Coordinates of C-alpha atoms in Angstrom, one line a residue:
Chain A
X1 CA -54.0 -80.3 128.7
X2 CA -56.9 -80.9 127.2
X3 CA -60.8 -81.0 128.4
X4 CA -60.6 -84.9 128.0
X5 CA -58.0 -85.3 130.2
X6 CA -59.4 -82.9 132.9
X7 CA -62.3 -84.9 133.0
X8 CA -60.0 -87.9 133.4
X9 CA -58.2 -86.7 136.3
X10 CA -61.9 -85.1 138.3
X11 CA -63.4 -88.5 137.6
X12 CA -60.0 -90.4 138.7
X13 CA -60.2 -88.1 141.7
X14 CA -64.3 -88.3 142.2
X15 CA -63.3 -92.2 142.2
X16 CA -61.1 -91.8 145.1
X17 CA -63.1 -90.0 147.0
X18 CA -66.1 -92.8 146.3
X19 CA -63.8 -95.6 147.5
X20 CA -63.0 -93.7 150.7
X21 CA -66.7 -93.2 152.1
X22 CA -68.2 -95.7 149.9
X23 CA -68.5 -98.1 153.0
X24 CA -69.8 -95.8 155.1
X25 CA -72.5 -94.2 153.1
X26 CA -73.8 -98.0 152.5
X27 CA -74.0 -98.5 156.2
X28 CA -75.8 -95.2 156.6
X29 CA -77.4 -96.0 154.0
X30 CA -79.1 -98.9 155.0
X31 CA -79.5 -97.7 158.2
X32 CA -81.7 -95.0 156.3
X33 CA -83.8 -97.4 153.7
X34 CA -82.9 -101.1 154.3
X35 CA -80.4 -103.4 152.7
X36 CA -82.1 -104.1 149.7
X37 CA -82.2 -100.3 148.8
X38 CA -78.8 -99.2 150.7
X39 CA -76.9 -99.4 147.5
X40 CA -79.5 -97.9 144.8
X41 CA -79.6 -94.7 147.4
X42 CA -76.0 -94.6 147.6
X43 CA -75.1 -94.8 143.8
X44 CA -77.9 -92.6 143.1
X45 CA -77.0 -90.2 145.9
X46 CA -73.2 -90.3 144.4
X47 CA -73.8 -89.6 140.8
X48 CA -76.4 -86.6 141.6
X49 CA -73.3 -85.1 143.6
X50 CA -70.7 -85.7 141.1
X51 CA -73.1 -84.0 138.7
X52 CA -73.9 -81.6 140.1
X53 CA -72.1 -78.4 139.1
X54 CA -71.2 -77.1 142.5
X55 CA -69.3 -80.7 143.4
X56 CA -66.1 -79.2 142.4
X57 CA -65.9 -76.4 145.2
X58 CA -67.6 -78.6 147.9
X59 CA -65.0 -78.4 150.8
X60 CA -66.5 -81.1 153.1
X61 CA -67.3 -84.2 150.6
X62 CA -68.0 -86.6 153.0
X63 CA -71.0 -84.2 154.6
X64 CA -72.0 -83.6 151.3
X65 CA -72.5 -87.0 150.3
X66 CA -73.9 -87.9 153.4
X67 CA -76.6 -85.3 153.0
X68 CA -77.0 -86.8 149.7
X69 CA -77.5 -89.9 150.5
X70 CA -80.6 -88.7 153.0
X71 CA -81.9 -86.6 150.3
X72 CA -82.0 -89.5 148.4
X73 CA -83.5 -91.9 151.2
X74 CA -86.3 -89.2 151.1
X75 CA -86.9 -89.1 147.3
X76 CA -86.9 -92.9 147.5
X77 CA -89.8 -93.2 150.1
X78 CA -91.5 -90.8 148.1
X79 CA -91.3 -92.7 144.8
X80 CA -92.0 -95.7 146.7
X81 CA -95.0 -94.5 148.0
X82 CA -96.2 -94.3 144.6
X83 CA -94.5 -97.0 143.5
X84 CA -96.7 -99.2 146.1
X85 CA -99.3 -97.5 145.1
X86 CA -99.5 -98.6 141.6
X87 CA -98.6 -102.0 142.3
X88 CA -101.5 -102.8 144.9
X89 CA -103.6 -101.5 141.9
X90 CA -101.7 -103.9 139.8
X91 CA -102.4 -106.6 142.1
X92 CA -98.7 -108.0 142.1
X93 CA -96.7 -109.4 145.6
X94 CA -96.3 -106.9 148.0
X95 CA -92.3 -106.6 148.4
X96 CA -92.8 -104.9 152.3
X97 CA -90.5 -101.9 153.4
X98 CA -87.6 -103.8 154.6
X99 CA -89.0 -107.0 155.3
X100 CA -85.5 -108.7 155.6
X101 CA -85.8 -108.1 159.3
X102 CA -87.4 -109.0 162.4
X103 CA -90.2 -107.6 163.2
X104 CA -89.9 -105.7 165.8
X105 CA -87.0 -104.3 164.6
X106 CA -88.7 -103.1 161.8
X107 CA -91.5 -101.7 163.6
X108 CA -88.8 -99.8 165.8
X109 CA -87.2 -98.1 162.3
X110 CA -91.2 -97.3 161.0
X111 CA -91.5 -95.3 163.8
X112 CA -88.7 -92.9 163.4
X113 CA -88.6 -90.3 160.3
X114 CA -85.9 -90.6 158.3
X115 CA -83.7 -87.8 160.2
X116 CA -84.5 -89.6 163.2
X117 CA -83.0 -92.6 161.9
X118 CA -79.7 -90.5 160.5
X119 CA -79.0 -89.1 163.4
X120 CA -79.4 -92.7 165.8
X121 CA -76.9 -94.3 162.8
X122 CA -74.6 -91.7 163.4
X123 CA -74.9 -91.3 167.0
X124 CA -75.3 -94.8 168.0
X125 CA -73.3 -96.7 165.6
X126 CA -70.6 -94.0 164.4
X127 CA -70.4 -93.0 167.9
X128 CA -70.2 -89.3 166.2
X129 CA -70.9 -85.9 169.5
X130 CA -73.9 -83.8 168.9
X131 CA -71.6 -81.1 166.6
X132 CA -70.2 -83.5 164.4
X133 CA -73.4 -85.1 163.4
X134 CA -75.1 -81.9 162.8
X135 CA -71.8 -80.9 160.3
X136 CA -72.4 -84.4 158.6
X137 CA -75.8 -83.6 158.2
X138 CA -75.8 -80.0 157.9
X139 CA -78.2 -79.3 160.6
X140 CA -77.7 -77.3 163.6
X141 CA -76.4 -79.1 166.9
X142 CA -79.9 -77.9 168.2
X143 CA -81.6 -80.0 165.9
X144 CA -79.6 -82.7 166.3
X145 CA -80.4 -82.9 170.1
X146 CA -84.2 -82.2 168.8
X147 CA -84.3 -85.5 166.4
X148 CA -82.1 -87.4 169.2
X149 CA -84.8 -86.8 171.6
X150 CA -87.7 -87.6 169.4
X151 CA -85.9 -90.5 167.9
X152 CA -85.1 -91.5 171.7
X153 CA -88.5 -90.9 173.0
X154 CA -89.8 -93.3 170.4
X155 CA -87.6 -96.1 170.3
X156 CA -88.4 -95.8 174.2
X157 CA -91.8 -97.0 173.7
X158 CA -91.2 -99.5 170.7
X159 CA -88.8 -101.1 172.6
X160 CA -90.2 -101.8 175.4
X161 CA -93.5 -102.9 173.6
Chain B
X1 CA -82.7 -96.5 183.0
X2 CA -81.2 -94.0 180.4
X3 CA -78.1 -96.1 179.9
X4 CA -80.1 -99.3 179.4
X5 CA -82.4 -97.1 176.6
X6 CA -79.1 -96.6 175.3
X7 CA -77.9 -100.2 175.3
X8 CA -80.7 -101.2 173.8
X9 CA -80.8 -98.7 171.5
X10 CA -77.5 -99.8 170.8
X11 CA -78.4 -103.1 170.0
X12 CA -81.2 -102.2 167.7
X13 CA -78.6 -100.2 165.6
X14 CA -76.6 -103.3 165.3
X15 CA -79.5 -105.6 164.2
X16 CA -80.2 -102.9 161.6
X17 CA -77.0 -102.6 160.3
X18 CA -75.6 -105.7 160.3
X19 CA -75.1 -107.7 157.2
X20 CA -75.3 -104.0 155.5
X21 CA -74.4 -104.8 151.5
X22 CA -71.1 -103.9 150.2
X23 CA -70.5 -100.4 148.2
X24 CA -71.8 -100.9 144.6
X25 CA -69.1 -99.8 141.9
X26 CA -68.0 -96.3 141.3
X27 CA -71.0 -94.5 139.1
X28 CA -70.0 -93.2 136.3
X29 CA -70.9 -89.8 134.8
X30 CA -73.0 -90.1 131.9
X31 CA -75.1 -92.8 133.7
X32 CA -78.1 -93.4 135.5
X33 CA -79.2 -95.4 138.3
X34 CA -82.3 -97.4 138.0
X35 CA -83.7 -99.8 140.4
X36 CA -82.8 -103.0 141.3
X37 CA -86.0 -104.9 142.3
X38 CA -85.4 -107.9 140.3
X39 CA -84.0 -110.4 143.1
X40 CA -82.3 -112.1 140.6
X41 CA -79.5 -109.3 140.5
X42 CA -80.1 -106.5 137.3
X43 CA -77.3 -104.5 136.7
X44 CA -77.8 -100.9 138.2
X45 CA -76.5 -98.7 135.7
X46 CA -78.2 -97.8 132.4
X47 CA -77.2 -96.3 129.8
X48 CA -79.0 -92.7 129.0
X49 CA -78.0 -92.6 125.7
X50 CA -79.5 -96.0 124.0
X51 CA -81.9 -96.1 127.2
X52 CA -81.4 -99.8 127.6
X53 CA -80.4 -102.3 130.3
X54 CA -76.7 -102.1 130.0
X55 CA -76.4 -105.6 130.8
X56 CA -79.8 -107.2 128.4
X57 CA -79.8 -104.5 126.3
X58 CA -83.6 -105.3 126.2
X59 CA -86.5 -102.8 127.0
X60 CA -86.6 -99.6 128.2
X61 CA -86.7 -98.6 132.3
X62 CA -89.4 -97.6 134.0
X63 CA -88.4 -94.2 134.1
X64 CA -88.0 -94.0 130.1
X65 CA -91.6 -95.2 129.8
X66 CA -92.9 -93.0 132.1
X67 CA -91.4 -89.8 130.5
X68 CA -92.4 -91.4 126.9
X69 CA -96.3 -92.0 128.4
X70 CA -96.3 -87.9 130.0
X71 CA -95.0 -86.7 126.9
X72 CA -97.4 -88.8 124.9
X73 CA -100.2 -87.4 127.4
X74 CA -98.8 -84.3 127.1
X75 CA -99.5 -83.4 123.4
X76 CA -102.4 -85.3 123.2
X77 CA -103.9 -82.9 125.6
X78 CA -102.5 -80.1 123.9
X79 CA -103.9 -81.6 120.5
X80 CA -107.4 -81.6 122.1
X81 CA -107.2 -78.3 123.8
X82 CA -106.2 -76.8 120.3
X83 CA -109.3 -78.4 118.7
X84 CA -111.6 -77.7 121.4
X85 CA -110.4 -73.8 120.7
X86 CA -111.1 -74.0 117.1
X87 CA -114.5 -76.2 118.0
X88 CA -115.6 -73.2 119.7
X89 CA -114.0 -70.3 118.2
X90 CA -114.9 -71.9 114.2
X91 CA -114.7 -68.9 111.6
X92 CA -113.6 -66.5 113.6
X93 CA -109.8 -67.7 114.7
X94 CA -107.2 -65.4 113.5
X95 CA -104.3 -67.1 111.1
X96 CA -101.7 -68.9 113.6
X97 CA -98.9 -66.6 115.1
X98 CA -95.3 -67.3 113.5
X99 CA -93.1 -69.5 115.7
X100 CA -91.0 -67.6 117.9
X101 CA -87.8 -68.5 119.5
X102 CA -88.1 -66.3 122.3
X103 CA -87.0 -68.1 125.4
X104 CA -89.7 -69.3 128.2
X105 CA -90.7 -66.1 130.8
X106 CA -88.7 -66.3 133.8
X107 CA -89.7 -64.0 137.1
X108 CA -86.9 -62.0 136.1
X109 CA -87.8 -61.1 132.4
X110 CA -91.5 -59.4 134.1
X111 CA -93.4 -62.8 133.9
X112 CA -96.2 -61.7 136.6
X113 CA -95.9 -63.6 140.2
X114 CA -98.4 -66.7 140.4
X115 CA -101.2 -65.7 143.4
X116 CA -101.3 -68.0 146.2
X117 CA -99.5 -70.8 147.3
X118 CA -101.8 -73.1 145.1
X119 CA -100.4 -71.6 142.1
X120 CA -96.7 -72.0 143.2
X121 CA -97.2 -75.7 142.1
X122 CA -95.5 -77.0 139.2
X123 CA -94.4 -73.8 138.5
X124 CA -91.1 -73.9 136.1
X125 CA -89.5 -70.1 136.6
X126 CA -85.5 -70.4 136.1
X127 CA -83.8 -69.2 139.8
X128 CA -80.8 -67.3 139.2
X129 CA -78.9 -65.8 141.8
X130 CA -80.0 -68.1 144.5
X131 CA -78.6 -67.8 147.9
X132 CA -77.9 -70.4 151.1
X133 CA -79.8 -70.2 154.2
X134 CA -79.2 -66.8 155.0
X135 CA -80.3 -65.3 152.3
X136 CA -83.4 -67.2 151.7
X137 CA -84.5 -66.7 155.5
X138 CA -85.3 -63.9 157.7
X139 CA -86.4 -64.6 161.2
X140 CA -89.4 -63.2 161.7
X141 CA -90.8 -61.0 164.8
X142 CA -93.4 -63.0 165.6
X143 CA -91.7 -66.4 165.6
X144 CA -90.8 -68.8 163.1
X145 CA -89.1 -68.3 159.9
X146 CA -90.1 -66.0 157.4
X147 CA -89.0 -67.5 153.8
X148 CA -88.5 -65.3 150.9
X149 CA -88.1 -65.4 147.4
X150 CA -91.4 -67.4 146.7
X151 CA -90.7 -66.0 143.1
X152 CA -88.7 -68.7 142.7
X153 CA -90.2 -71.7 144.4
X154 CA -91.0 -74.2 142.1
X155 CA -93.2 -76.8 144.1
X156 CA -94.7 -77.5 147.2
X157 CA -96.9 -79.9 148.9
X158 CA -96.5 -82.7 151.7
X159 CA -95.8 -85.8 151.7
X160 CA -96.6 -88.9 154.9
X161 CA -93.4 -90.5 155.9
X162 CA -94.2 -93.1 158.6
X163 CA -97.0 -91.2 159.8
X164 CA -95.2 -88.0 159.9
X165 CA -96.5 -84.7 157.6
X166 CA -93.1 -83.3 156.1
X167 CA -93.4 -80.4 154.0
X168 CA -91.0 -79.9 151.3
X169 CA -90.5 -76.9 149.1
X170 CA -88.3 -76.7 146.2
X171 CA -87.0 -74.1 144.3
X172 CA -85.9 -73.8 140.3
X173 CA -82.2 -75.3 141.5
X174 CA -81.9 -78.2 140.4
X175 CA -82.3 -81.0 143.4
X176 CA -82.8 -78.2 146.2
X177 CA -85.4 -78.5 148.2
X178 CA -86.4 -77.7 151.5
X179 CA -87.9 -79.8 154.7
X180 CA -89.9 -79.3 157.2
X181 CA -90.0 -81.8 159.5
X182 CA -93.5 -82.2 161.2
X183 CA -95.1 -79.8 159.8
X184 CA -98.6 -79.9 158.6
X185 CA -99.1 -77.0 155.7
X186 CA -101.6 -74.5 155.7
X187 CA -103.2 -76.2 158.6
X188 CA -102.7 -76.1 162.5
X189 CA -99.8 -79.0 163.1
X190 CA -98.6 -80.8 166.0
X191 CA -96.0 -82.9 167.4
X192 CA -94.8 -84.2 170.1
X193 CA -91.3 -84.3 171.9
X194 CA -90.8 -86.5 174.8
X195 CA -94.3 -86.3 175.9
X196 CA -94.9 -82.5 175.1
X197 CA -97.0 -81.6 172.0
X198 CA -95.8 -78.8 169.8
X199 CA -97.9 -77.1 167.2
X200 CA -97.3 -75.1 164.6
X201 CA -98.8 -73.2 161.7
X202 CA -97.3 -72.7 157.9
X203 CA -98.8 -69.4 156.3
X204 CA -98.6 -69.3 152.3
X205 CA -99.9 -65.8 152.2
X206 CA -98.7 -64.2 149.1
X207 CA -96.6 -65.4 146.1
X208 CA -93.6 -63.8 147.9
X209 CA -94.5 -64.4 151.2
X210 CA -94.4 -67.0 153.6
X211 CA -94.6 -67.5 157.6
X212 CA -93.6 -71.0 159.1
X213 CA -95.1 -69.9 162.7
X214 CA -94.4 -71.9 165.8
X215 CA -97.2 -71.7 168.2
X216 CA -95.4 -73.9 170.4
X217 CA -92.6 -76.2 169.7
X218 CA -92.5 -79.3 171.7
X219 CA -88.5 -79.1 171.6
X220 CA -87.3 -76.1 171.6
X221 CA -89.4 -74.3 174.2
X222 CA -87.0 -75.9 176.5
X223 CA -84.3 -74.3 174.3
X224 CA -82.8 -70.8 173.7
X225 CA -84.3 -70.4 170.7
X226 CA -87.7 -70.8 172.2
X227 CA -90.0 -69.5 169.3
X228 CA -88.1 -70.8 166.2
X229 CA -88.5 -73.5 164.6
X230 CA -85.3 -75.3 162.9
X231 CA -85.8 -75.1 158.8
X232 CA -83.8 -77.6 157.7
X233 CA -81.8 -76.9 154.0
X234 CA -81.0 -80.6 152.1
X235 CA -78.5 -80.1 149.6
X236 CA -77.8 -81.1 147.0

């Protein structure tokens, strides 16, 4: 068998494994960064994995891409940070932080950090105990009762603003 | 009143994830993904080799540019700081030094450690042998986390994410890095957990040696690991 069709079979396989979580890694996604950048984290997030020379001894793929994905989320606030920052210089519209929602929902999401906001997805939406979120994320089940309660303790005031 | 926090929690999870967009195609290897701000729909995917739009095949990305404009930067400071040697040295420069082909000093080929935290930054040493969490970690005996292997760190510096100091380092491995979630570096932090503040204290001390210290941690005082604060490893 040759090195081409190796390749052939990981990528058919890497493709199977994308259509089986790519759903759910949108949703968290955009959960993390928004609709409008959901998808560029995820595709991002994918093909740094798949890359990425350890991929083919990950066991747990679906916690690997899911940490991926935040990894990504967090690279992408940084670069918009600067991204912003350059364009206020420039003068040019300001495209706000997920301005496709109300706002008092987005005021809610501005006040978590972006762990906050994984674990809430995860706990809230997935429906996912304390030990299976920390797995996913690859975090201790003490710090996913840490960001829980911060995440908690915050929405607690936003939402009853 | 906790399960109403949690049904309206609930709802707000809904409102943000509702509508959420539908997967984008399978990446391919080979590609790379570059933003989508146009509203009008760009295709995501370029092409690394030819560096164009896939879809226009106009223009270079943002990214392309901005690697062409640091490399253009790059050499044009080296060019100056070339002439502004012979400027100042004039008659008395010795004939150029042959190429050489040896490969760049890594910490493991007796490169000396940078001093200081401030000279861990932009750092480009090649890791080797890099272990997980265990082996990059020792607890330490006065609290906190004691991280080793500075050698090999790479970068680090903070960054604001809605309001909140997170300190990331990252070592030679490619897309490694670690957080620290509220965290302020080199200064006395704080936070605050369900009405408690926490604060802490990060220590670069050495090139080799660094203390994350937790004076107090908001948290986890209430928790068995009372003194320790969690140091959280992203991968990839």
């Amino acid at each position: 068998m040759g090195v081409g069709a190796t390749n052939q079979r990981e990528l058919s396989s890497d493709a199977e494994i994308y259509a089986t979580y790519a759903d759910d890694l949108v949703r968290f996604a955009t959960g993390l960064v928004g609709r409008s950048d959901a998808q560029d984290v995820v595709s991002a997030a994918v093909l740094r994995s798949i890359s990425s020379k350890r991929w083919s001894t990950v066991e747990n793929a679906r916690a690997y891409l899911y940490q991926a994905v935040v990894n990504q989320a967090r690279n992408e606030f940084r670069d918009r940070q600067r991204r912003w920052a350059k364009e206020l210089r420039a003068a040019v519209d300001d495209r706000s932080h997920m301005s496709e929602y109300r706002p008092d929902v987005l005021e809610a999401v501005k006040a978590l950090s972006l762990r906050q906001r994984a674990v809430v997805v995860l706990s809230y939406w997935e429906g996912l105990p304390v030990s299976e979120i920390g797995e996913r994320l690859g975090i201790s089940e003490g710090a996913v009762r840490r960001h829980l309660a911060r995440a908690r303790s915050r929405l607690r005031v936003m939402l009853d603003e | 009143m906790s399960d109403l926090l949690d049904r309206r929690i609930r709802l707000f999870v809904e409102e943000l994830l509702e509508d959420a967009p539908p997967a984008p195609p399978f990446p391919q290897p080979g590609m790379v993904v570059v933003r989508s701000d146009d509203p009008t729909g760009r295709e995501h995917m370029l092409d690394t080799k030819r560096n164009k739009d896939s879809m226009s095949g106009e223009g270079r990305s943002r990214r392309g540019r901005t690697v062409g404009a640091l490399a253009f930067a790059a050499v044009l400071a080296i060019a100056l700081l070339i002439g502004a040697v012979l400027f100042v040295a004039g008659d008395d420069v010795p004939p150029a030094a042959p190429p050489t082909t040896a490969a760049p000093a890594t910490p493991d080929e007796g490169a000396p450690p940078p001093e200081g935290a401030a000279a861990l930054v932009g750092q480009t040493a090649r890791a080797s042998g890099l272990g997980t969490r265990p082996d990059r970690i020792e607890f330490g005996t006065e609290g906190g986390y004691v991280v080793t292997d500075l050698n090999r760190i790479v970068d680090t510096g903070t960054y604001t994410i809605d309001g909140d100091e997170i300190v990331f380092v990252s070592d030679a491995t490619e897309g490694v890095r670690w957080f620290v979630d509220d965290l302020n570096p080199f200064t006395a932090g704080q936070n605050t957990c369900d009405g408690v503040e926490g604060r802490y204290v990060v220590e670069f001390d050495s090139a080799t040696h660094a203390t994350l210290r937790v004076i107090s941690d908001a948290c986890l005082t209430r928790n068995a690991a009372a003194n320790r604060l969690e140091l959280d490893l992203i991968e990839p």
